[in-house]
mmCIF file of C-alpha atoms and ligand atoms in Angstrom:
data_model
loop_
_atom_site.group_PDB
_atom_site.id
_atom_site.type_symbol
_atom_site.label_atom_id
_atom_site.label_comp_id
_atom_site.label_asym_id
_atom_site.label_seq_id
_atom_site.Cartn_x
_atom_site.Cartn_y
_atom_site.Cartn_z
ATOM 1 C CA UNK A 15 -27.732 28.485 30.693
ATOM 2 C CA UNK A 16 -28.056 26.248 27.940
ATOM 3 C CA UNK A 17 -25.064 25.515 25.089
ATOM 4 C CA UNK A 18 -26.779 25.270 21.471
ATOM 5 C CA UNK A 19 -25.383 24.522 18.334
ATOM 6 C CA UNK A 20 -26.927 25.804 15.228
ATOM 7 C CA UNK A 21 -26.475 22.932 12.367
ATOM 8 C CA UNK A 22 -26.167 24.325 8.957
ATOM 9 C CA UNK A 23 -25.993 21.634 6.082
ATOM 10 C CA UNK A 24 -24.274 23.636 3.088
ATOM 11 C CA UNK A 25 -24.604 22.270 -0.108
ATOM 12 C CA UNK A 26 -22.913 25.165 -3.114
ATOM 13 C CA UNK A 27 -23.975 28.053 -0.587
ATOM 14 C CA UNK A 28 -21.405 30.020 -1.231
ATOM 15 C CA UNK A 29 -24.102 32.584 -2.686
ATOM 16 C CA UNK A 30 -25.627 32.465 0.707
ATOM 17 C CA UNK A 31 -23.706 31.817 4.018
ATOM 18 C CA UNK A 32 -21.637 34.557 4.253
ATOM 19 C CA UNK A 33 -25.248 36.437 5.010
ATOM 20 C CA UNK A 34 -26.392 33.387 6.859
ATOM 21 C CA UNK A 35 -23.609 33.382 9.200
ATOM 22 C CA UNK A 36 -24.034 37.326 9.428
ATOM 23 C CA UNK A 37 -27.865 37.773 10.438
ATOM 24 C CA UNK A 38 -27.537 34.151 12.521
ATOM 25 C CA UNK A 39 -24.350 35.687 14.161
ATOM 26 C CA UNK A 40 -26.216 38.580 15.443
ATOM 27 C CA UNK A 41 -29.126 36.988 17.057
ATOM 28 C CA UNK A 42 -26.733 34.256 18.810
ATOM 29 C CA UNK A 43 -24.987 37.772 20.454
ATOM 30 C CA UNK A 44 -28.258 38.916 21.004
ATOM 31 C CA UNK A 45 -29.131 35.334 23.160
ATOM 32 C CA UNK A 46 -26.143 35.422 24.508
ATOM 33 C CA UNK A 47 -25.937 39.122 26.090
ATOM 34 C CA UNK A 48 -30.129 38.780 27.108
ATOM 35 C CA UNK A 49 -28.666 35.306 28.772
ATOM 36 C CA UNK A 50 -30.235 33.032 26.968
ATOM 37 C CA UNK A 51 -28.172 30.366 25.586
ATOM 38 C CA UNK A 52 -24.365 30.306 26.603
ATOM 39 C CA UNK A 53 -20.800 31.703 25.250
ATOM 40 C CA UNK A 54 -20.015 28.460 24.287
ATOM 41 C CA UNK A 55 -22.762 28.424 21.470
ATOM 42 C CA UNK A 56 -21.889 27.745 18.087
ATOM 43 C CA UNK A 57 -22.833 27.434 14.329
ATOM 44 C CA UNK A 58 -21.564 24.570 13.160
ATOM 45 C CA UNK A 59 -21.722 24.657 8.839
ATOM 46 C CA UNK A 60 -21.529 21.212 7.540
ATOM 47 C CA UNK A 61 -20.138 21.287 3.583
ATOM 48 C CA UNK A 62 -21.822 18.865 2.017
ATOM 49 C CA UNK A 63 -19.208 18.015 -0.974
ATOM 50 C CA UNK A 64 -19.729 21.740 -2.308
ATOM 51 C CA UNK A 65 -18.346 22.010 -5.548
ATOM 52 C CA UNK A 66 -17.962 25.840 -5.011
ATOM 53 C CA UNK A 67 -16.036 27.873 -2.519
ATOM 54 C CA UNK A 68 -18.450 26.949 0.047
ATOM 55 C CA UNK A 69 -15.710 25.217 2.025
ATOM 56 C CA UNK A 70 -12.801 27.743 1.561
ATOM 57 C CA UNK A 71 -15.703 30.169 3.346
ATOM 58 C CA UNK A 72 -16.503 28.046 6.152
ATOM 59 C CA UNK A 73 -12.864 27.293 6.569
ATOM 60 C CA UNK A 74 -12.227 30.998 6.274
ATOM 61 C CA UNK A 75 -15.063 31.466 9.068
ATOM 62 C CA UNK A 76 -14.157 29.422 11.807
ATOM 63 C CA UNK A 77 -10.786 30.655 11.773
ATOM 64 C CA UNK A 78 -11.840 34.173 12.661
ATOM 65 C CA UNK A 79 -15.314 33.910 13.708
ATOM 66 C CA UNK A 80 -14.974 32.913 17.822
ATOM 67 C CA UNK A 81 -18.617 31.086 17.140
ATOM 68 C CA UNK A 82 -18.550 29.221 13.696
ATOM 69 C CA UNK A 83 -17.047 25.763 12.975
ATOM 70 C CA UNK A 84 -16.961 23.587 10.814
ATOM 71 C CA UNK A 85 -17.234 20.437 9.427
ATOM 72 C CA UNK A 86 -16.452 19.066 5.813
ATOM 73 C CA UNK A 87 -17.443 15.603 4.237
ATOM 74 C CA UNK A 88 -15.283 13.672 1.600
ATOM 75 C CA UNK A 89 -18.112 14.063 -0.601
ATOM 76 C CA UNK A 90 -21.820 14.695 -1.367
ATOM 77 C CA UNK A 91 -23.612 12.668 1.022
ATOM 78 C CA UNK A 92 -27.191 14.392 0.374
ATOM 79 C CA UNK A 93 -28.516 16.552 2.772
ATOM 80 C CA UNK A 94 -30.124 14.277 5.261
ATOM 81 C CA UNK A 95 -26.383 12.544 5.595
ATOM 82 C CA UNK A 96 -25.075 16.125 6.431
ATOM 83 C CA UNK A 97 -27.410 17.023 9.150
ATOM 84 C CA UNK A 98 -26.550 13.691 10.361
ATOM 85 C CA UNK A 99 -23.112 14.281 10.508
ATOM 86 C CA UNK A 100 -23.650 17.513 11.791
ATOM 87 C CA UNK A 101 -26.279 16.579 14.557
ATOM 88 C CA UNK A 102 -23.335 13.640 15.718
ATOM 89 C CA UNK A 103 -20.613 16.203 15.735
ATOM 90 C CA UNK A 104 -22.752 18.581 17.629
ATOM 91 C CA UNK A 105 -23.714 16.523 20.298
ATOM 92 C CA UNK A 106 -20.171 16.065 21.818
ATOM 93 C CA UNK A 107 -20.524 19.800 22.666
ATOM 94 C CA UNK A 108 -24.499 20.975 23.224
ATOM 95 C CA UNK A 109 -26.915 20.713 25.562
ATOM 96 C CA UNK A 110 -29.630 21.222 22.357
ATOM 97 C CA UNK A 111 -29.040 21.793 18.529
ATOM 98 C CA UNK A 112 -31.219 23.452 16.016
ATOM 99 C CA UNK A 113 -30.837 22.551 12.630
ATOM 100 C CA UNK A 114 -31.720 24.942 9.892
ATOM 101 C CA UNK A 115 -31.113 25.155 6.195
ATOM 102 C CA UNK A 116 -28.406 27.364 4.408
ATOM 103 C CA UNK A 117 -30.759 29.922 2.356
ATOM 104 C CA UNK A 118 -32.465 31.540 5.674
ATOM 105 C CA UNK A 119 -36.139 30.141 4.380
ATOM 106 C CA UNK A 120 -36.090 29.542 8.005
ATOM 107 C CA UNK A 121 -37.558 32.191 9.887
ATOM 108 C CA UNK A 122 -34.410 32.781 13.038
ATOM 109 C CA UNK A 123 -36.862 35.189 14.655
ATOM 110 C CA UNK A 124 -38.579 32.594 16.517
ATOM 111 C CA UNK A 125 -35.136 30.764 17.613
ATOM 112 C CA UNK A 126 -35.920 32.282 21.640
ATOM 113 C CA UNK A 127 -39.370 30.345 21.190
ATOM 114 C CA UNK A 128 -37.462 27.102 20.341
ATOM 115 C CA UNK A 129 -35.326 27.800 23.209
ATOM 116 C CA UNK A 130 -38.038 28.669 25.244
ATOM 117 C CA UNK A 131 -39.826 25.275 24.516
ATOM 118 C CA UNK A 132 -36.884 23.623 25.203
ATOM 119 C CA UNK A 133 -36.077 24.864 28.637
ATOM 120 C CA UNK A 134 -39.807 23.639 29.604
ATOM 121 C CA UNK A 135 -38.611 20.578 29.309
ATOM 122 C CA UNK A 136 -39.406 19.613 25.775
ATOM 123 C CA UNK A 137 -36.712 17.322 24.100
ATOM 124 C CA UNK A 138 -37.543 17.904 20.402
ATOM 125 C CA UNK A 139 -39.090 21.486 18.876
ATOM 126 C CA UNK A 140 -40.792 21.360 15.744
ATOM 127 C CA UNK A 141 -40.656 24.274 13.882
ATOM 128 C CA UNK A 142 -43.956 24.197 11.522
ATOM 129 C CA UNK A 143 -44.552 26.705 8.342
ATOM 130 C CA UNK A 144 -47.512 28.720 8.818
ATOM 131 C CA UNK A 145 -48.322 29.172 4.838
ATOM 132 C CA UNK A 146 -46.602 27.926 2.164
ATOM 133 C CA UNK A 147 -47.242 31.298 0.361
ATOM 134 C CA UNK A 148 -43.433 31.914 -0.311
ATOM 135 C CA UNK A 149 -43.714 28.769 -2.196
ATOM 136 C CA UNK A 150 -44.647 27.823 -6.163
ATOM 137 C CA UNK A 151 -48.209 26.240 -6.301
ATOM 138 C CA UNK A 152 -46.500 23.241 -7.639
ATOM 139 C CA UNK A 153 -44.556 22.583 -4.854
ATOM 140 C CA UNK A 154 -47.327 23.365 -2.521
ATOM 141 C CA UNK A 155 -49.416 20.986 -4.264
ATOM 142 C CA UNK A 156 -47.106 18.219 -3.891
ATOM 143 C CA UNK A 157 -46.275 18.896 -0.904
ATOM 144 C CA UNK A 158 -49.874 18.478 0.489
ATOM 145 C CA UNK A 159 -50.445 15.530 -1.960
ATOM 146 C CA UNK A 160 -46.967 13.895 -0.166
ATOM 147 C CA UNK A 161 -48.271 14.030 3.571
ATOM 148 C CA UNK A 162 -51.891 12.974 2.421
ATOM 149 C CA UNK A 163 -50.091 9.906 0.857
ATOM 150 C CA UNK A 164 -47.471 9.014 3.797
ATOM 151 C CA UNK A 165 -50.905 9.346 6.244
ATOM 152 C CA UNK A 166 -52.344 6.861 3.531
ATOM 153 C CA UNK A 167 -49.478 4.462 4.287
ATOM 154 C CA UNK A 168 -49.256 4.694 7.661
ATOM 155 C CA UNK A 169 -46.566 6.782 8.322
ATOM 156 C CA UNK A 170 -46.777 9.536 11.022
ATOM 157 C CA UNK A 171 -45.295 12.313 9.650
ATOM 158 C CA UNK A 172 -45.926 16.104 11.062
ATOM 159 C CA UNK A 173 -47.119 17.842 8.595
ATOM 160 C CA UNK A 174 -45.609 21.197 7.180
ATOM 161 C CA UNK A 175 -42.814 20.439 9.549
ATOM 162 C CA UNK A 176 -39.369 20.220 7.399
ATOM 163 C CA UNK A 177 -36.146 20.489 9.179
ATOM 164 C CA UNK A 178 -36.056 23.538 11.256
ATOM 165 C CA UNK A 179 -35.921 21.759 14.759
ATOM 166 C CA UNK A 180 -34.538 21.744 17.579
ATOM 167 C CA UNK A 181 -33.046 18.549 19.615
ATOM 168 C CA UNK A 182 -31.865 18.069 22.781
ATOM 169 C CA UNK A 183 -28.744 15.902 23.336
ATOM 170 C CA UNK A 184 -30.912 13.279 24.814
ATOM 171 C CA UNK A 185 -32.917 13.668 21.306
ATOM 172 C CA UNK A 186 -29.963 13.272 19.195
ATOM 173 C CA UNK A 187 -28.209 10.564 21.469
ATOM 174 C CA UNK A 188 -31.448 8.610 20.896
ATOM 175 C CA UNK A 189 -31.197 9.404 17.412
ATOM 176 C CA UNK A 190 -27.861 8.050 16.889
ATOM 177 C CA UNK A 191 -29.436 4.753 17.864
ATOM 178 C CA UNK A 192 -31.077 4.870 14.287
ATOM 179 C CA UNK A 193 -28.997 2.750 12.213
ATOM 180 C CA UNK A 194 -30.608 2.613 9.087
ATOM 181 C CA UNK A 195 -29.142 3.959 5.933
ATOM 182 C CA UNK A 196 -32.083 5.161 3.635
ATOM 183 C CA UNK A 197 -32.205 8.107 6.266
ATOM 184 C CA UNK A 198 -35.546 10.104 6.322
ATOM 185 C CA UNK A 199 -34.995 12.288 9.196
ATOM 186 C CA UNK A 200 -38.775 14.015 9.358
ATOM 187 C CA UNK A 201 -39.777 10.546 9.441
ATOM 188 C CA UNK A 202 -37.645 8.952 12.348
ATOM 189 C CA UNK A 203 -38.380 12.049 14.846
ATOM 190 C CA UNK A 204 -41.953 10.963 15.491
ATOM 191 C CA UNK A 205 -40.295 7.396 16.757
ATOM 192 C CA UNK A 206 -37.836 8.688 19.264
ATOM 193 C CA UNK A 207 -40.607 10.058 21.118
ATOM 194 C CA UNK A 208 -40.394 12.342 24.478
ATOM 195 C CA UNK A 209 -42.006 15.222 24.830
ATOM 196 C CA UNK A 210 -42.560 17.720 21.761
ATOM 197 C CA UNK A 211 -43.616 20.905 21.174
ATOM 198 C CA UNK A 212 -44.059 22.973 18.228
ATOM 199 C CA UNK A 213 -43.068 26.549 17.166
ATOM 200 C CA UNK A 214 -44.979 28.489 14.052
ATOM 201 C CA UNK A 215 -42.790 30.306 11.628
ATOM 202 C CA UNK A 216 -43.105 32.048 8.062
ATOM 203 C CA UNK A 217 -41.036 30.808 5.545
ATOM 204 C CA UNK A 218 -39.216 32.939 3.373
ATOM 205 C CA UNK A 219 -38.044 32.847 0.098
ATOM 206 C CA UNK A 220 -35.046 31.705 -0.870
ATOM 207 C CA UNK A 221 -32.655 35.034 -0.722
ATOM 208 C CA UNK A 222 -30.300 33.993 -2.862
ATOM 209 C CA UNK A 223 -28.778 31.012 -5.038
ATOM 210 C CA UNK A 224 -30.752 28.344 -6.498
ATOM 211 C CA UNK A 225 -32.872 25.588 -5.114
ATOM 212 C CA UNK A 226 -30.613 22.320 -4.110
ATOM 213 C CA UNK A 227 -33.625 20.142 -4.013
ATOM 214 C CA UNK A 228 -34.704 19.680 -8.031
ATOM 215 C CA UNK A 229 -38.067 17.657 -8.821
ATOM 216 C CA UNK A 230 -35.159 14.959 -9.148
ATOM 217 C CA UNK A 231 -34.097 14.745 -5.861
ATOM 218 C CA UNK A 232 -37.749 16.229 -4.507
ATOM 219 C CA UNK A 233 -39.649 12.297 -6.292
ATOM 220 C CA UNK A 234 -36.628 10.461 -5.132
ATOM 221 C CA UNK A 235 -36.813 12.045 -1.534
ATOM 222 C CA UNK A 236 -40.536 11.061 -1.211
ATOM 223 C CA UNK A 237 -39.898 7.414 -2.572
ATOM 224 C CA UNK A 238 -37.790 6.923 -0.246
ATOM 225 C CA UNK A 239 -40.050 8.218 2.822
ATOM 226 C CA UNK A 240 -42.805 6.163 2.098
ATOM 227 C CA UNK A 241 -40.181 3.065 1.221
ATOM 228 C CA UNK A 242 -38.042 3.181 4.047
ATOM 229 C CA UNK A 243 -41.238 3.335 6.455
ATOM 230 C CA UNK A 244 -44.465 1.847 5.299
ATOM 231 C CA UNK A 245 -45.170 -1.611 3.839
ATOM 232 C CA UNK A 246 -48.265 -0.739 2.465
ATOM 233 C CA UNK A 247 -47.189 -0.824 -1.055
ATOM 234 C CA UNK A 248 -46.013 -4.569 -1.086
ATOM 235 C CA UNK A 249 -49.199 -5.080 0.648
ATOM 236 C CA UNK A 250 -50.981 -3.523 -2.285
ATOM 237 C CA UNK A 251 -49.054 -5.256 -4.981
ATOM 238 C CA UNK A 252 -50.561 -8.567 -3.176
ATOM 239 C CA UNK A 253 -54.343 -6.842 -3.271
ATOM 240 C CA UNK A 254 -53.437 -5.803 -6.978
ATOM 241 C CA UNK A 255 -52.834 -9.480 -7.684
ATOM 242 C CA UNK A 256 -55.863 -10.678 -6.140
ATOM 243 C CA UNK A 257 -58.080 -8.638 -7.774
ATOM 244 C CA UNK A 258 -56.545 -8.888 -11.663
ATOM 245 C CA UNK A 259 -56.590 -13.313 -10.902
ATOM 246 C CA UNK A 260 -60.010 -12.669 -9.965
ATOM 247 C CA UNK A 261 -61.061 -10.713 -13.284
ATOM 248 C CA UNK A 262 -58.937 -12.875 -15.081
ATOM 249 C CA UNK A 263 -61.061 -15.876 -13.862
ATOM 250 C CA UNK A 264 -64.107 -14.124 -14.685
ATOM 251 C CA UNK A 265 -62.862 -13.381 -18.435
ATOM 252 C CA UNK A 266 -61.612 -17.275 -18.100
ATOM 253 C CA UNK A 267 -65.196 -18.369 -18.022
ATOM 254 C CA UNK A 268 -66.795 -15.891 -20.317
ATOM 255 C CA UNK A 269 -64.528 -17.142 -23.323
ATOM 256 C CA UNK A 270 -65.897 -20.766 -22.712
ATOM 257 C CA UNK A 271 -69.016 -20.310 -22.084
ATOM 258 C CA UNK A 272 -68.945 -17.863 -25.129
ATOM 259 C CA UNK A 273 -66.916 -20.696 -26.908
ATOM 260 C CA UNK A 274 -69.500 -23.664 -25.875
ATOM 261 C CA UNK A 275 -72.738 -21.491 -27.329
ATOM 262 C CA UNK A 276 -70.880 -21.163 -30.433
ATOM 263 C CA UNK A 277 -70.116 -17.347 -31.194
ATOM 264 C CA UNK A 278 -66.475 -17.356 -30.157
ATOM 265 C CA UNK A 279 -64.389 -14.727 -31.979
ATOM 266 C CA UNK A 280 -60.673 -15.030 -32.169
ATOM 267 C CA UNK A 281 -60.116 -11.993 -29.880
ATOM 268 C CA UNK A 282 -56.584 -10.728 -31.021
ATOM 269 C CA UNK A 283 -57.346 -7.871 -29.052
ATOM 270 C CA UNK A 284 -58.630 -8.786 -25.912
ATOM 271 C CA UNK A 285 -55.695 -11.945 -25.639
ATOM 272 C CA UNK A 286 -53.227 -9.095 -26.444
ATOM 273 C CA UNK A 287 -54.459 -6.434 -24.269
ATOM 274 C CA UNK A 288 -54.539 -9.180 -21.190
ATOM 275 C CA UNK A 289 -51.166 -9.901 -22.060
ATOM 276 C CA UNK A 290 -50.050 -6.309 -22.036
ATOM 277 C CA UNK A 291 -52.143 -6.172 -18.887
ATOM 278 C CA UNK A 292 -51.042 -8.885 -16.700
ATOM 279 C CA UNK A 293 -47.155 -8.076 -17.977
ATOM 280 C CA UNK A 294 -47.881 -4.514 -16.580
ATOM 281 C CA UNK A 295 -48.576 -5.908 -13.622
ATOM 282 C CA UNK A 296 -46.387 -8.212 -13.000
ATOM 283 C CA UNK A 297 -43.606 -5.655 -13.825
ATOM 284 C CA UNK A 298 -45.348 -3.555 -11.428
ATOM 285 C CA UNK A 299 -44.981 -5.776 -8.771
ATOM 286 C CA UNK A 300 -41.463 -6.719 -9.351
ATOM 287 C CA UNK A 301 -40.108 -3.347 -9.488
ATOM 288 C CA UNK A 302 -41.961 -2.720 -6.448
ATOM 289 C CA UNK A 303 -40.358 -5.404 -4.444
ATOM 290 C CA UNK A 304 -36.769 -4.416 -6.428
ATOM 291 C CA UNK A 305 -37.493 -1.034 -4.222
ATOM 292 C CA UNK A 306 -37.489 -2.654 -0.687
ATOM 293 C CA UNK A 307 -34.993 -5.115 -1.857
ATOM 294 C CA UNK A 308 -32.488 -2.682 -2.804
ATOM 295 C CA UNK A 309 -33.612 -0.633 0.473
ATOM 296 C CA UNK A 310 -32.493 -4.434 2.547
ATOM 297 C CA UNK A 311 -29.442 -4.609 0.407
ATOM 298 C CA UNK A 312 -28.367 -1.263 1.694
ATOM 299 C CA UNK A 313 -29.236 -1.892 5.394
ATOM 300 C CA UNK A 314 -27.257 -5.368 5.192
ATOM 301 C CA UNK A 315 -24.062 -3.378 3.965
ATOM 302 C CA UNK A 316 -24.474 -0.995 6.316
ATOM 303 C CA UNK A 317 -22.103 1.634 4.804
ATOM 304 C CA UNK A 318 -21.238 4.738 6.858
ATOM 305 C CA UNK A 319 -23.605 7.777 5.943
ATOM 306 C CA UNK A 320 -20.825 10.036 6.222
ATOM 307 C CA UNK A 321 -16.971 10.218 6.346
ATOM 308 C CA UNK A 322 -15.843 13.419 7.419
ATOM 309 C CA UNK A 323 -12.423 14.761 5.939
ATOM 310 C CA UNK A 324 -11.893 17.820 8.499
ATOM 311 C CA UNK A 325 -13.216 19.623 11.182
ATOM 312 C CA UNK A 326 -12.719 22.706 12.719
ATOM 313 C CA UNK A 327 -14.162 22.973 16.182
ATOM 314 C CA UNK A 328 -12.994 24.985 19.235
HETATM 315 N N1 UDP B 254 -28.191 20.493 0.924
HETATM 316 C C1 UDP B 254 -27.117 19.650 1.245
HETATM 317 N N2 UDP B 254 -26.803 18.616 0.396
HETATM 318 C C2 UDP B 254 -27.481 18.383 -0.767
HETATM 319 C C3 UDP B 254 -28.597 19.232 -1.069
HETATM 320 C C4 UDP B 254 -28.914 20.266 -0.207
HETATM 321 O O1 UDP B 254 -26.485 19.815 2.286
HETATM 322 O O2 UDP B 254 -27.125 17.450 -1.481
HETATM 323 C C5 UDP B 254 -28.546 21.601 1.853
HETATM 324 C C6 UDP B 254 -28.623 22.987 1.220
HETATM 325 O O3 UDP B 254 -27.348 23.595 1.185
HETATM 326 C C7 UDP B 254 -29.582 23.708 2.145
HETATM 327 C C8 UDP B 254 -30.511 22.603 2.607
HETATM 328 O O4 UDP B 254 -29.838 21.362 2.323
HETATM 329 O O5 UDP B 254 -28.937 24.243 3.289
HETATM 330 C C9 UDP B 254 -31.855 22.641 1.932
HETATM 331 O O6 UDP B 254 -31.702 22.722 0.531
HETATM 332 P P1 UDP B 254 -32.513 23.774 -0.352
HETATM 333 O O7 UDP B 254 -32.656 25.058 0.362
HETATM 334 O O8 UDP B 254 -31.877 23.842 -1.681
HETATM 335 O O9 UDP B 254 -33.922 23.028 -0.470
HETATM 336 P P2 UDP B 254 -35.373 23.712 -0.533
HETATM 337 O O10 UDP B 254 -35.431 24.709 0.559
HETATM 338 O O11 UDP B 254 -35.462 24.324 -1.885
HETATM 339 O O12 UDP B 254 -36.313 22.575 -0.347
HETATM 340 MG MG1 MG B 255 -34.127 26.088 1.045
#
C-alpha cells in the first residue's frame, strides 16, 4: 500500500481550502478504508506568502486534522516555487505525490485512476483537461495559441496538461536534480523521462475566490516557458537581421542607381522610416537577448526558490 501526499500550493485561499481540505479529506478516507493508498497519507497545503488568513487555517488544520500539514514560505515565491517546495518536503515522506491546485478546478474523482496508473508502474501521471468549456474563450484561445507557439520553438510540452499530476518519489528525486531558477514545471516533466501515463479529467470552475493567475502573471508565465527552454528566438533575431541587411542592400542600390540616372528625390521619408525601422529592430534584438541574459544572470546567482519559515508535519 502506497503513502501519497496531496500538494496543495495556497496562494489567499482562505475563501477556498477549508472546502478543499473537506471534499479532499473524504476521498483520502474513502482510499484509505477501500485500501488504496495508506494511513500515513497526507495533504500537505503549502502557503504561498498569503496575505489573508490562509496560514492561520492551515495552521489551524494540521493541528486537529490527523492528515493535513503544512508548510509556510517567508514570502510569495509564485506558485511554481510553492509546488516546489512542497514536492521537496513531500518526498521525505511518500512513495508518490499529486499536486493539485487550491480552488478544486481539479477534478479529485479520478485521483484512484492516478493511483491506479501509478501502481502499474508509471512514475509520472498526467492529468489532461478534457474541454476547456469551464473556461473564458479568451483564455482558451491563448491557451491553444501558447502550446501551438512552444511546439513552434521546440519545446515539448503536453498539451492541456497543467499541474494536476502525480509523481513518484523517484520522479520528484529526479526532479530535485533541476537546478535552474526560472522554474517552468510543465516544461521540465517531459525531460525527466520514465514511464508516463495520462488520466482525463473535467475541469471545473473555480468554486470560489478569485483567479491568482491575472493576464499579468498569465504573459509573464508564458515568456518565461518559451525563454527558459527554447533558443529559437535569439535564433530568429539573427534571421531578422539577415533579412532587413539584405533589403537594406537592395534599397542601398536603388538610391544610386536612382541617383546616377538623375531623378533622385531627397526622400525624408523613406531615410526616416529606415531609421525608425532598423532602430526597431535593433531594439528588438537587444531586448531579446536582455531576456536570456537576465534568465543567465539568475542561474549564475543561483538564489534558493524557496525559504520555508515553518512546517507542520507529523
Ligand atoms: N498560487 C500560489 N502562488 C501564487 C499564485 C497562485 O501558490 O503566487 C496557487 C493558488 O493558490 C492555486 C494555484 O496556485 O492553488 C493556481 O492558481 P489559480 O487557481 O488562481 O490559477 P488558475 O486556475 O486561474 O489558472
Ligand atoms: Mg485555479
Amino acid at each position: 500500500m502506497h503513502t501519497i501526499y496531496f500538494v496543495i500550493p495556497c496562494y489567499n485561499e482562505e475563501e477556498v481550502i477549508t472546502e478543499t481540505v473537506r471534499q479532499l479529506g473524504e476521498k483520502i478516507r474513502e482510499l484509505e478504508d477501500s485500501g488504496a493508498i495508506s494511513k500515513d497519507s497526507r495533504i500537505l497545503l503549502v502557503d504561498d506568502g498569503s496575505r489573508d488568513r490562509t496560514w492561520e487555517l492551515i495552521s489551524d488544520f494540521s493541528h486537529n486534522i490527523p492528515y493535513v500539514c503544512g508548510v509556510k514560505l517567508s514570502r510569495n515565491c509564485g506558485h511554481q516555487n510553492a509546488l516546489l517546495a512542497g514536492l521537496m518536503t513531500a518526498k521525505d515522506y511518500c512513495d508518490a505525490a499529486i499536486s493539485m491546485d487550491a480552488d478544486l478546478q481539479d477534478d479529485i474523482s479520478v485521483i484512484p485512476e492516478f493511483i491506479e496508473r501509478f501502481e502499474e508502474g508509471n512514475e509520472i501521471v498526467y492529468g489532461i483537461r478534457k474541454s476547456r468549456a469551464s473556461d473564458t474563450a479568451f483564455k482558451r484561445g491563448t491557451a491553444h495559441g501558447f502550446y501551438r507557439i512552444m511546439k513552434a520553438m521546440g519545446v515539448e510540452l503536453i498539451s492541456d496538461h497543467a499541474d494536476y499530476r502525480l509523481m513518484s518519489k523517484r520522479a520528484i528525486e529526479a526532479l530535485s536534480q533541476f537546478k535552474e531558477v526560472n522554474l517552468f514545471l510543465r516544461g521540465i516533466m517531459p525531460l525527466i523521462g520514465f514511464k508516463t501515463a495520462n488520466v482525463y479529467y473535467e475541469r471545473h470552475e473555480r468554486f470560489a475566490g478569485k483567479s491568482k493567475y491575472p493576464l499579468k502573471k498569465m504573459i509573464s508565465f508564458a515568456l518565461d516557458g518559451i525563454t527558459s527552454f527554447s533558443t529559437v528566438p535569439l535564433k530568429l533575431i539573427g534571421g531578422i537581421g539577415f533579412v532587413v541587411c539584405i533589403i537594406s542592400l537592395c534599397a542601398l542600390i536603388y538610391a544610386l542607381v536612382s541617383k546616377l540616372t538623375g531623378n533622385a528625390h531627397a526622400g525624408w521619408a523613406s531615410i526616416v522610416g529606415s531609421i525608425w525601422f532598423i532602430g526597431g529592430i535593433q531594439l528588438l534584438s537587444a531586448g531579446v537577448c536582455g531576456e536570456y541574459i537576465g534568465k543567465i544572470y539568475k542561474e549564475v546567482k543561483a538564489r534558493p526558490h524557496y525559504i520555508i519559515d515553518t512546517t507542520i508535519l507529523k
